[in-house]
């Protein structure tokens, strides 16, 4: 049951976020016919419009923010205009009968009743996600340093941009050069609310919306196979506790997950359009219908757009999302080898297109389009940065020396992901793909080929993601969260294919047991954070416990925010949690060159300092 305070935050802050999302998605509905993807069910139109709308809204905030257009009144007018444009499209769709009556439906549309009931297990997980999303930043979670990253840059940088009404280079905070599709929505939240700290709660509603949309995207993707597969996939992803966990911190992984899910959905839809996979649009062997080929190519382009938006949420999206899906594109059946490379080029081009705004921004501000990465190649040293800082950053973003061997990396895979003490993946998603080993379609060669092709694509995506995590990251557990998308789709596909009643009943029982175990472990984690001396802490929406210095570790803010003059200037040393300061603050993250430290090192006496 949701706490009363949580309901208040969900209604009030959720209104601002919902209005912005609906306005952007509604306006983006006009883009769907431009993509020329053919007749689409309404679910596909809404999913693509939501992804394009949110991606476009982030780009709009970035573009206007760079030229200093972050005024509250202007943005309400922009959103109102987008909403009006969207309503016109919705009205047109209504008149056209949603333009989906002729769209082909997947087989098995009426066989999902048992799995539909089982998928209701996600309700308690959803309630927990709603509740933790209303908790102010800095309270959750222990493994994340109580949201240190949010207070250091995910929210702090948008706060600084909102205060100066302009997005600018930050010589004190290197994270300002990271791609920030999600942070742009946090910035919009602060602009709409008229106060950065109040806007943080609205920003968390955007974060919550990304989690909800991720589940919806998995459902849409799996619905291409059958309603049974869609319900099973929702059951799997909806009971992975990574989602409610991430709803409690204003990070960017939920946005990354959503765009990854839509990219995978578009890839699978493109595979359905392949005459060699045996999809709904298949033709006779040996033929090459131009319309089918064009449809497949367009879906690949859409997948690339979404992969680029995923990379625009986080640099790791390049190696953990764009690269794996791009390789899967190359694995799609083709008449000629040149077709594979053509599709790969289309995917790469569209991904680069939607990732380009962040590269252009960095190239202008620093001279390195992927700053601070690959700085040994670009050798960009903007203010606050030098060779020493580049070496420090690179070393700190590698695995520890003991983890760099193959055995060390595999050991971290076991401890960080598979046997994670918090159980954020849980046994369900890790075991569900095993159903594929006992699932065999019995309706002929064509159906068998179709079955195997989809699994091969998803397994390829998952395998490359695992390799990219092992070899291309510093082995942090949260970076592996994108694995849940192919795992959920594989599991849903396998579970739905179980036809023997005894086996299906056993699978349903295991699904219930796995979901129950996940829920029990997350409730334990929840209670350890929310309970003190046997009583639940009423923390929802209470940002004032931080700004007033009432929360442990923030006591100094009682003096700084309430007693010092408004124009006082604060110098922070050894800390970068600047978000709750309501006075001007000078700080440096650990990777940037600190002017105060340089002054101390170069001075000959305390008096000179």
XYZ file of N, CA and C in Angstrom, residues 200-413:
642
model
N 13.558 18.199 -8.533
C 14.154 16.859 -8.463
C 13.085 15.785 -8.326
N 12.033 16.091 -7.578
C 10.967 15.100 -7.416
C 10.214 14.894 -8.727
N 10.011 15.967 -9.481
C 9.401 15.816 -10.802
C 10.323 15.021 -11.714
N 11.634 15.266 -11.604
C 12.594 14.494 -12.387
C 12.492 13.011 -12.097
N 12.270 12.664 -10.843
C 12.135 11.245 -10.508
C 10.856 10.642 -11.083
N 9.865 11.484 -11.363
C 8.673 10.973 -12.044
C 9.001 10.619 -13.496
N 9.876 11.400 -14.125
C 10.363 11.014 -15.450
C 11.095 9.674 -15.369
N 11.913 9.513 -14.343
C 12.644 8.267 -14.151
C 11.685 7.096 -13.969
N 10.645 7.306 -13.189
C 9.613 6.282 -12.992
C 8.912 5.966 -14.308
N 8.598 7.005 -15.083
C 7.910 6.791 -16.361
C 8.757 5.940 -17.296
N 10.060 6.141 -17.293
C 10.928 5.317 -18.136
C 10.824 3.844 -17.749
N 10.720 3.550 -16.450
C 10.584 2.154 -16.012
C 9.275 1.559 -16.510
N 8.194 2.309 -16.386
C 6.884 1.833 -16.851
C 6.910 1.606 -18.359
N 7.498 2.547 -19.075
C 7.575 2.425 -20.530
C 8.462 1.260 -20.959
N 9.468 0.931 -20.151
C 10.317 -0.223 -20.466
C 9.501 -1.512 -20.461
N 8.666 -1.675 -19.439
C 7.801 -2.860 -19.369
C 6.857 -2.877 -20.569
N 6.314 -1.706 -20.922
C 5.409 -1.626 -22.069
C 6.136 -1.999 -23.358
N 7.388 -1.557 -23.510
C 8.147 -1.862 -24.726
C 8.409 -3.356 -24.844
N 8.716 -4.016 -23.740
C 8.933 -5.463 -23.764
C 7.641 -6.179 -24.153
N 6.523 -5.692 -23.629
C 5.231 -6.289 -23.982
C 4.955 -6.151 -25.477
N 5.176 -4.963 -26.019
C 4.937 -4.735 -27.452
C 5.838 -5.635 -28.294
N 7.111 -5.746 -27.909
C 8.039 -6.580 -28.668
C 7.602 -8.039 -28.655
N 7.279 -8.565 -27.487
C 6.899 -9.976 -27.375
C 5.524 -10.246 -27.972
N 4.683 -9.216 -28.060
C 3.341 -9.389 -28.631
C 3.402 -9.750 -30.115
N 4.556 -9.489 -30.754
C 4.713 -9.893 -32.146
C 4.662 -11.402 -32.305
N 4.991 -12.128 -31.245
C 4.943 -13.586 -31.303
C 3.559 -14.096 -30.904
N 3.102 -13.674 -29.732
C 1.779 -14.084 -29.269
C 1.448 -13.325 -27.999
N 0.178 -13.308 -27.655
C -0.241 -12.683 -26.407
C 0.321 -13.445 -25.211
N 0.454 -14.754 -25.366
C 1.025 -15.572 -24.293
C 2.482 -15.169 -24.035
N 3.249 -15.005 -25.106
C 4.649 -14.607 -24.953
C 4.752 -13.216 -24.336
N 3.851 -12.314 -24.735
C 3.874 -10.951 -24.190
C 3.608 -10.957 -22.687
N 2.605 -11.746 -22.261
C 2.294 -11.803 -20.833
C 3.445 -12.420 -20.046
N 4.072 -13.458 -20.599
C 5.188 -14.096 -19.914
C 6.380 -13.148 -19.814
N 6.660 -12.405 -20.881
C 7.781 -11.462 -20.857
C 7.542 -10.350 -19.846
N 6.301 -9.871 -19.756
C 5.963 -8.851 -18.761
C 6.148 -9.395 -17.354
N 5.719 -10.634 -17.146
C 5.931 -11.272 -15.842
C 7.408 -11.278 -15.480
N 8.263 -11.603 -16.432
C 9.687 -11.713 -16.147
C 10.314 -10.357 -15.857
N 10.102 -9.399 -16.745
C 10.770 -8.113 -16.528
C 10.120 -7.334 -15.390
N 8.848 -7.541 -15.177
C 8.157 -6.818 -14.109
C 8.499 -7.290 -12.718
N 9.128 -8.467 -12.610
C 9.494 -8.979 -11.286
C 11.004 -8.955 -11.059
N 11.737 -8.324 -11.978
C 13.159 -8.088 -11.749
C 13.289 -6.842 -10.889
N 13.944 -6.951 -9.762
C 13.936 -5.833 -8.813
C 14.890 -4.708 -9.192
N 15.610 -4.859 -10.309
C 16.384 -3.730 -10.802
C 15.474 -2.535 -11.067
N 14.271 -2.772 -11.585
C 13.403 -1.654 -11.955
C 12.949 -0.836 -10.745
N 12.333 -1.428 -9.721
C 12.001 -0.602 -8.553
C 13.238 -0.026 -7.872
N 14.330 -0.761 -7.895
C 15.582 -0.264 -7.309
C 16.016 1.030 -8.006
N 16.009 1.029 -9.325
C 16.456 2.205 -10.075
C 15.456 3.352 -10.005
N 14.197 3.054 -9.716
C 13.217 4.128 -9.550
C 13.495 4.962 -8.304
N 14.286 4.423 -7.385
C 14.577 5.133 -6.142
C 15.785 6.030 -6.214
N 16.460 6.090 -7.367
C 17.622 6.965 -7.523
C 17.514 7.687 -8.862
N 17.770 8.975 -8.860
C 17.647 9.777 -10.091
C 18.881 9.587 -10.953
N 19.063 8.350 -11.440
C 20.150 8.041 -12.336
C 19.610 8.029 -13.768
N 20.279 7.323 -14.683
C 19.873 7.349 -16.086
C 19.563 5.957 -16.633
N 19.714 4.929 -15.827
C 19.575 3.562 -16.341
C 18.154 3.248 -16.819
N 17.131 3.813 -16.187
C 15.778 3.533 -16.662
C 15.568 4.071 -18.073
N 16.106 5.251 -18.363
C 16.034 5.765 -19.720
C 16.807 4.885 -20.687
N 17.986 4.449 -20.267
C 18.793 3.537 -21.083
C 18.024 2.259 -21.378
N 17.355 1.710 -20.376
C 16.581 0.483 -20.553
C 15.435 0.686 -21.541
N 14.752 1.806 -21.443
C 13.610 2.037 -22.327
C 14.044 2.101 -23.787
N 15.042 2.899 -24.082
C 15.480 3.014 -25.472
C 16.081 1.702 -25.969
N 16.730 0.942 -25.079
C 17.240 -0.374 -25.453
C 16.096 -1.314 -25.811
N 15.037 -1.288 -25.006
C 13.891 -2.157 -25.258
C 13.225 -1.813 -26.586
N 13.090 -0.520 -26.889
C 12.465 -0.138 -28.159
C 13.380 -0.503 -29.330
N 14.699 -0.358 -29.151
C 15.640 -0.751 -30.204
C 15.526 -2.243 -30.492
N 15.450 -3.065 -29.439
C 15.286 -4.511 -29.631
C 13.940 -4.839 -30.260
N 12.900 -4.135 -29.835
C 11.568 -4.362 -30.406
C 11.570 -4.071 -31.899
N 12.193 -2.966 -32.303
C 12.259 -2.624 -33.724
C 13.088 -3.647 -34.496
N 14.168 -4.123 -33.892
C 14.985 -5.160 -34.534
C 14.152 -6.414 -34.794
N 13.382 -6.849 -33.797
C 12.576 -8.055 -33.949
C 11.452 -7.844 -34.953
N 10.882 -6.645 -34.955
C 9.843 -6.346 -35.947
C 10.438 -6.387 -37.351
N 11.649 -5.881 -37.503
C 12.322 -5.969 -38.790
C 12.588 -7.408 -39.198
N 12.909 -8.248 -38.205
C 13.122 -9.667 -38.495
C 11.833 -10.336 -38.941
N 10.708 -9.931 -38.354
C 9.412 -10.473 -38.767
C 9.139 -10.142 -40.224
N 9.614 -8.958 -40.664
C 9.394 -8.533 -42.048
C 10.294 -9.248 -43.039
N 11.205 -10.068 -42.535
C 12.152 -10.741 -43.430
C 11.504 -11.938 -44.101
N 11.593 -12.035 -45.411
C 11.046 -13.212 -46.092
C 11.813 -14.480 -45.787
N 12.985 -14.367 -45.172
C 13.790 -15.554 -44.867
C 13.593 -16.045 -43.445
N 12.941 -15.204 -42.617
C 12.716 -15.615 -41.235
C 11.379 -16.314 -41.093
N 10.457 -16.047 -42.006
C 9.158 -16.695 -41.919
C 8.164 -15.854 -41.178
N 8.267 -14.525 -41.251
C 7.369 -13.637 -40.546
C 6.055 -13.477 -41.268
N 5.275 -12.488 -40.793
C 3.936 -12.296 -41.310
C 3.944 -11.865 -42.773
N 5.037 -11.232 -43.218
C 5.095 -10.723 -44.573
C 5.921 -11.614 -45.500
N 6.130 -12.842 -45.104
C 6.993 -13.726 -45.888
C 6.388 -14.021 -47.252
N 7.277 -14.266 -48.219
C 6.842 -14.613 -49.567
C 7.438 -15.971 -49.947
N 7.219 -16.367 -51.145
C 7.715 -17.669 -51.605
C 9.232 -17.673 -51.619
N 9.847 -18.822 -51.336
C 11.308 -18.907 -51.348
C 11.861 -18.497 -52.709
N 13.006 -17.792 -52.675
C 13.668 -17.390 -53.898
C 13.223 -16.058 -54.442
N 12.168 -15.465 -53.868
C 11.707 -14.154 -54.310
C 12.268 -13.087 -53.404
N 12.225 -11.849 -53.927
C 12.730 -10.735 -53.133
C 11.796 -9.542 -53.292
N 10.651 -9.531 -52.613
C 9.692 -8.440 -52.770
C 10.314 -7.133 -52.282
N 10.311 -6.117 -53.146
C 10.927 -4.845 -52.796
C 10.269 -4.223 -51.570
N 8.943 -4.344 -51.469
C 8.247 -3.725 -50.333
C 8.692 -4.347 -49.017
N 8.883 -5.666 -49.009
C 9.324 -6.346 -47.792
C 10.726 -5.905 -47.397
N 11.613 -5.823 -48.382
C 12.986 -5.408 -48.106
C 13.024 -3.990 -47.565
N 12.225 -3.101 -48.181
C 12.197 -1.702 -47.709
C 11.651 -1.619 -46.295
N 10.616 -2.410 -45.993
C 10.048 -2.404 -44.640
C 11.084 -2.843 -43.617
N 11.809 -3.897 -43.969
C 12.845 -4.389 -43.059
C 13.914 -3.331 -42.826
N 14.337 -2.656 -43.904
C 15.358 -1.628 -43.797
C 14.890 -0.476 -42.920
N 13.647 -0.102 -43.051
C 13.124 1.010 -42.245
C 13.069 0.652 -40.768
N 12.720 -0.581 -40.483
C 12.714 -0.991 -39.071
C 14.124 -1.017 -38.499
N 15.090 -1.396 -39.319
C 16.484 -1.360 -38.870
C 16.909 0.075 -38.593
N 16.458 1.006 -39.435
C 16.769 2.416 -39.207
C 16.161 2.898 -37.893
N 14.927 2.476 -37.621
C 14.293 2.846 -36.346
C 15.081 2.277 -35.176
N 15.523 1.019 -35.308
C 16.327 0.415 -34.244
C 17.600 1.211 -34.020
N 18.221 1.697 -35.096
C 19.414 2.521 -34.958
C 19.135 3.827 -34.259
N 18.014 4.461 -34.586
C 17.633 5.709 -33.906
C 17.536 5.482 -32.402
N 16.892 4.384 -32.015
C 16.715 4.098 -30.590
C 18.037 3.739 -29.916
N 18.899 3.019 -30.627
C 20.207 2.690 -30.054
C 21.019 3.966 -29.839
N 20.919 4.918 -30.762
C 21.603 6.195 -30.579
C 21.064 6.967 -29.396
N 19.756 6.924 -29.188
C 19.170 7.583 -28.019
C 19.623 6.899 -26.734
N 19.765 5.569 -26.774
C 20.280 4.846 -25.604
C 21.705 5.283 -25.300
N 22.537 5.390 -26.325
C 23.904 5.860 -26.117
C 23.910 7.302 -25.620
N 22.897 8.062 -25.995
C 22.782 9.431 -25.512
C 22.382 9.535 -24.052
N 22.026 8.413 -23.447
C 21.755 8.399 -22.004
C 23.029 8.148 -21.208
N 23.950 7.397 -21.795
C 25.127 6.947 -21.049
C 26.153 6.434 -22.049
N 27.420 6.774 -21.849
C 28.448 6.319 -22.783
C 28.459 4.805 -22.941
N 28.182 4.077 -21.870
C 28.201 2.619 -21.976
C 27.126 2.100 -22.921
N 26.155 2.944 -23.255
C 25.155 2.541 -24.228
C 25.748 2.263 -25.593
N 26.911 2.832 -25.892
C 27.566 2.576 -27.174
C 27.981 1.112 -27.258
N 28.662 0.623 -26.212
C 29.182 -0.745 -26.244
C 28.175 -1.780 -25.759
N 27.250 -1.392 -24.899
C 26.312 -2.351 -24.319
C 24.971 -2.401 -25.043
N 24.703 -1.425 -25.904
C 23.426 -1.394 -26.622
C 23.654 -1.291 -28.131
N 24.271 -0.199 -28.571
C 24.417 0.014 -30.010
C 25.260 -1.068 -30.669
N 26.385 -1.419 -30.067
C 27.257 -2.444 -30.656
C 26.576 -3.807 -30.723
N 25.977 -4.328 -29.642
C 25.341 -5.652 -29.729
C 24.187 -5.698 -30.731
N 23.343 -4.671 -30.718
C 22.212 -4.687 -31.647
C 22.704 -4.501 -33.081
N 23.749 -3.684 -33.260
C 24.317 -3.526 -34.589
C 24.858 -4.829 -35.142
N 25.509 -5.617 -34.308
C 26.009 -6.923 -34.766
C 24.845 -7.860 -35.074
N 23.783 -7.794 -34.275
C 22.602 -8.611 -34.558
C 21.988 -8.232 -35.901
N 22.028 -6.948 -36.241
C 21.539 -6.508 -37.554
C 22.322 -7.199 -38.662
N 23.628 -7.303 -38.490
C 24.457 -7.977 -39.499
C 24.127 -9.469 -39.606
N 23.571 -10.042 -38.534
C 23.247 -11.470 -38.535
C 21.895 -11.772 -39.157
N 21.097 -10.735 -39.432
C 19.800 -10.977 -40.053
C 19.986 -11.657 -41.407
N 19.096 -12.578 -41.774
C 19.225 -13.262 -43.065
C 19.238 -12.265 -44.221
N 20.016 -12.548 -45.253
C 20.133 -11.659 -46.401
C 20.345 -12.483 -47.658
N 19.917 -11.926 -48.786
C 20.137 -12.602 -50.063
C 21.592 -12.499 -50.494
N 22.223 -11.359 -50.211
C 23.619 -11.150 -50.587
C 24.368 -10.587 -49.395
N 25.676 -10.838 -49.363
C 26.490 -10.304 -48.274
C 26.459 -8.784 -48.261
N 26.385 -8.180 -49.445
C 26.350 -6.724 -49.494
C 25.135 -6.157 -48.792
N 24.026 -6.930 -48.773
C 22.827 -6.461 -48.078
C 23.080 -6.323 -46.581
N 23.859 -7.244 -46.041
C 24.168 -7.174 -44.607
C 24.914 -5.880 -44.284
N 25.901 -5.570 -45.088
C 26.687 -4.370 -44.817
C 25.867 -3.104 -45.056
N 24.965 -3.161 -46.019
C 24.089 -2.011 -46.253
C 23.215 -1.767 -45.035
N 22.628 -2.845 -44.500
C 21.789 -2.686 -43.316
C 22.617 -2.228 -42.120
N 23.824 -2.769 -41.994
C 24.694 -2.325 -40.908
C 25.021 -0.852 -41.018
N 25.251 -0.382 -42.246
C 25.549 1.035 -42.461
C 24.337 1.904 -42.119
N 23.147 1.434 -42.462
C 21.930 2.182 -42.133
C 21.761 2.270 -40.622
N 21.959 1.140 -39.951
C 21.836 1.139 -38.486
C 22.851 2.089 -37.862
N 24.113 1.990 -38.283
C 25.161 2.833 -37.707
C 24.893 4.311 -37.981
N 24.404 4.627 -39.174
C 24.162 6.025 -39.534
C 23.053 6.635 -38.694
N 21.962 5.898 -38.527
C 20.854 6.450 -37.745
C 21.204 6.525 -36.258
N 21.981 5.544 -35.762
C 22.433 5.610 -34.369
C 23.334 6.823 -34.159
N 24.230 7.045 -35.104
C 25.128 8.195 -35.014
C 24.350 9.501 -35.083
N 23.296 9.514 -35.872
C 22.483 10.725 -36.014
C 21.889 11.168 -34.685
N 21.339 10.240 -33.930
C 20.693 10.617 -32.665
C 21.685 10.761 -31.515
N 22.887 10.209 -31.692
C 23.927 10.413 -30.687
C 24.740 11.676 -30.964
N 24.646 12.172 -32.190
C 25.490 13.282 -32.641
C 25.374 14.559 -31.812
N 24.193 14.950 -31.303
C 24.136 16.203 -30.543
C 25.147 16.273 -29.406
N 25.377 15.148 -28.742
C 26.317 15.139 -27.622
C 27.755 15.194 -28.114
N 28.026 14.590 -29.241
C 29.366 14.660 -29.809
C 29.682 16.078 -30.285
N 28.698 16.719 -30.897
C 28.905 18.088 -31.370
C 29.127 19.033 -30.200
N 28.313 18.878 -29.171
C 28.462 19.722 -27.975
C 29.860 19.568 -27.388
N 30.320 18.343 -27.242
C 31.638 18.104 -26.655
C 32.755 18.624 -27.558
N 32.601 18.438 -28.867
C 33.631 18.917 -29.794
C 33.776 20.430 -29.699
N 32.659 21.125 -29.543
C 32.693 22.584 -29.439
C 33.274 23.021 -28.097
N 32.860 22.375 -27.023
C 33.281 22.792 -25.678
C 34.700 22.349 -25.339
N 35.111 21.163 -25.828
C 36.382 20.593 -25.363
C 37.359 20.251 -26.476
N 36.878 20.065 -27.700
C 37.747 19.614 -28.776
C 37.778 18.114 -28.942
N 37.065 17.387 -28.083
C 37.003 15.929 -28.134
C 35.529 15.536 -28.151
N 35.032 14.937 -29.237
C 33.596 14.630 -29.326
C 33.107 13.620 -28.302
N 34.004 12.824 -27.730
C 33.590 11.852 -26.711
C 34.327 12.123 -25.396
N 34.620 13.373 -25.141
C 35.333 13.758 -23.922
C 34.596 13.230 -22.693
N 35.316 12.715 -21.683
C 36.766 12.612 -21.545
C 37.343 11.283 -22.039
N 36.537 10.505 -22.757
C 37.022 9.224 -23.282
C 37.952 9.465 -24.469
N 38.779 8.486 -24.750
C 39.680 8.512 -25.912
C 40.503 9.791 -25.969
N 40.846 10.340 -24.812
C 41.589 11.601 -24.822
C 43.049 11.410 -25.219
N 43.529 10.165 -25.193
C 44.878 9.912 -25.684
C 44.941 10.074 -27.203
N 43.761 10.029 -27.850
C 43.698 10.242 -29.298
C 43.455 11.717 -29.618
N 42.458 12.309 -28.971
C 42.076 13.684 -29.297
C 42.925 14.720 -28.554
N 43.493 14.310 -27.407
C 44.374 15.197 -26.634
C 43.721 16.562 -26.398
N 42.507 16.521 -25.854
C 41.764 17.745 -25.558
C 41.983 18.117 -24.094
N 42.421 19.327 -23.839
C 42.700 19.777 -22.476
C 42.014 21.121 -22.230
N 40.688 21.094 -22.072
C 39.956 22.328 -21.783
C 40.220 22.776 -20.350
N 39.687 23.928 -19.932
C 39.901 24.387 -18.548
C 39.518 23.318 -17.527
N 40.369 23.167 -16.511
C 40.113 22.183 -15.461
C 40.579 20.791 -15.800
N 41.280 20.633 -16.930
C 41.648 19.287 -17.380
C 43.042 19.317 -17.997
N 43.775 18.234 -17.784
C 45.114 18.113 -18.345
C 45.490 16.661 -18.472
N 46.751 16.399 -18.792
C 47.199 15.023 -18.967
C 47.057 14.217 -17.682
N 47.387 14.839 -16.543
C 47.280 14.134 -15.263
C 45.842 13.730 -14.981
N 44.914 14.647 -15.279
C 43.500 14.351 -15.045
C 43.018 13.237 -15.982
N 43.487 13.254 -17.229
C 43.107 12.189 -18.169
C 43.587 10.826 -17.689
N 44.846 10.770 -17.226
C 45.383 9.498 -16.722
C 44.629 9.030 -15.491
N 44.319 9.973 -14.606
C 43.575 9.632 -13.392
C 42.200 9.081 -13.736
N 41.505 9.747 -14.651
C 40.171 9.307 -15.034
C 40.214 7.923 -15.669
N 41.150 7.713 -16.571
C 41.258 6.430 -17.265
C 41.575 5.297 -16.285
N 42.476 5.535 -15.359
C 42.852 4.500 -14.403
C 41.698 4.149 -13.486
N 40.934 5.151 -13.073
C 39.822 4.905 -12.151
C 38.622 4.267 -12.838
N 38.611 4.260 -14.155
C 37.506 3.638 -14.875
C 37.949 2.350 -15.557
N 38.939 1.721 -14.963
C 39.346 0.373 -15.340
C 39.088 -0.556 -14.167
N 38.964 -1.862 -14.417
C 38.858 -2.785 -13.283
C 40.085 -2.669 -12.384
N 39.928 -3.037 -11.138
C 41.062 -3.058 -10.228
C 42.092 -4.070 -10.731
N 43.364 -3.896 -10.374
C 44.399 -4.818 -10.885
C 44.069 -6.290 -10.690
N 43.486 -6.638 -9.541
C 43.165 -8.040 -9.282
C 42.015 -8.551 -10.143
N 41.277 -7.623 -10.767
C 40.114 -8.014 -11.566
C 40.420 -8.064 -13.061
N 41.625 -7.712 -13.480
C 41.882 -7.528 -14.909
C 42.192 -8.814 -15.658
N 42.514 -9.875 -14.957
C 42.714 -11.162 -15.629
C 41.350 -11.739 -15.995
N 41.342 -12.726 -16.873
C 40.085 -13.356 -17.271
C 39.393 -13.985 -16.070
N 40.175 -14.669 -15.226
C 39.577 -15.284 -14.039
C 39.019 -14.227 -13.094
N 39.734 -13.094 -12.977
C 39.253 -12.017 -12.126
C 37.962 -11.425 -12.648
N 37.857 -11.260 -13.968
C 36.637 -10.712 -14.550
C 35.464 -11.678 -14.375
N 35.709 -12.962 -14.587
C 34.642 -13.942 -14.404
C 34.213 -14.029 -12.943
N 35.164 -13.854 -12.045
C 34.824 -13.847 -10.629
C 33.899 -12.674 -10.301
N 34.182 -11.507 -10.907
C 33.317 -10.357 -10.686
C 31.936 -10.567 -11.306
N 31.882 -11.267 -12.443
C 30.591 -11.590 -13.037
C 29.750 -12.401 -12.060
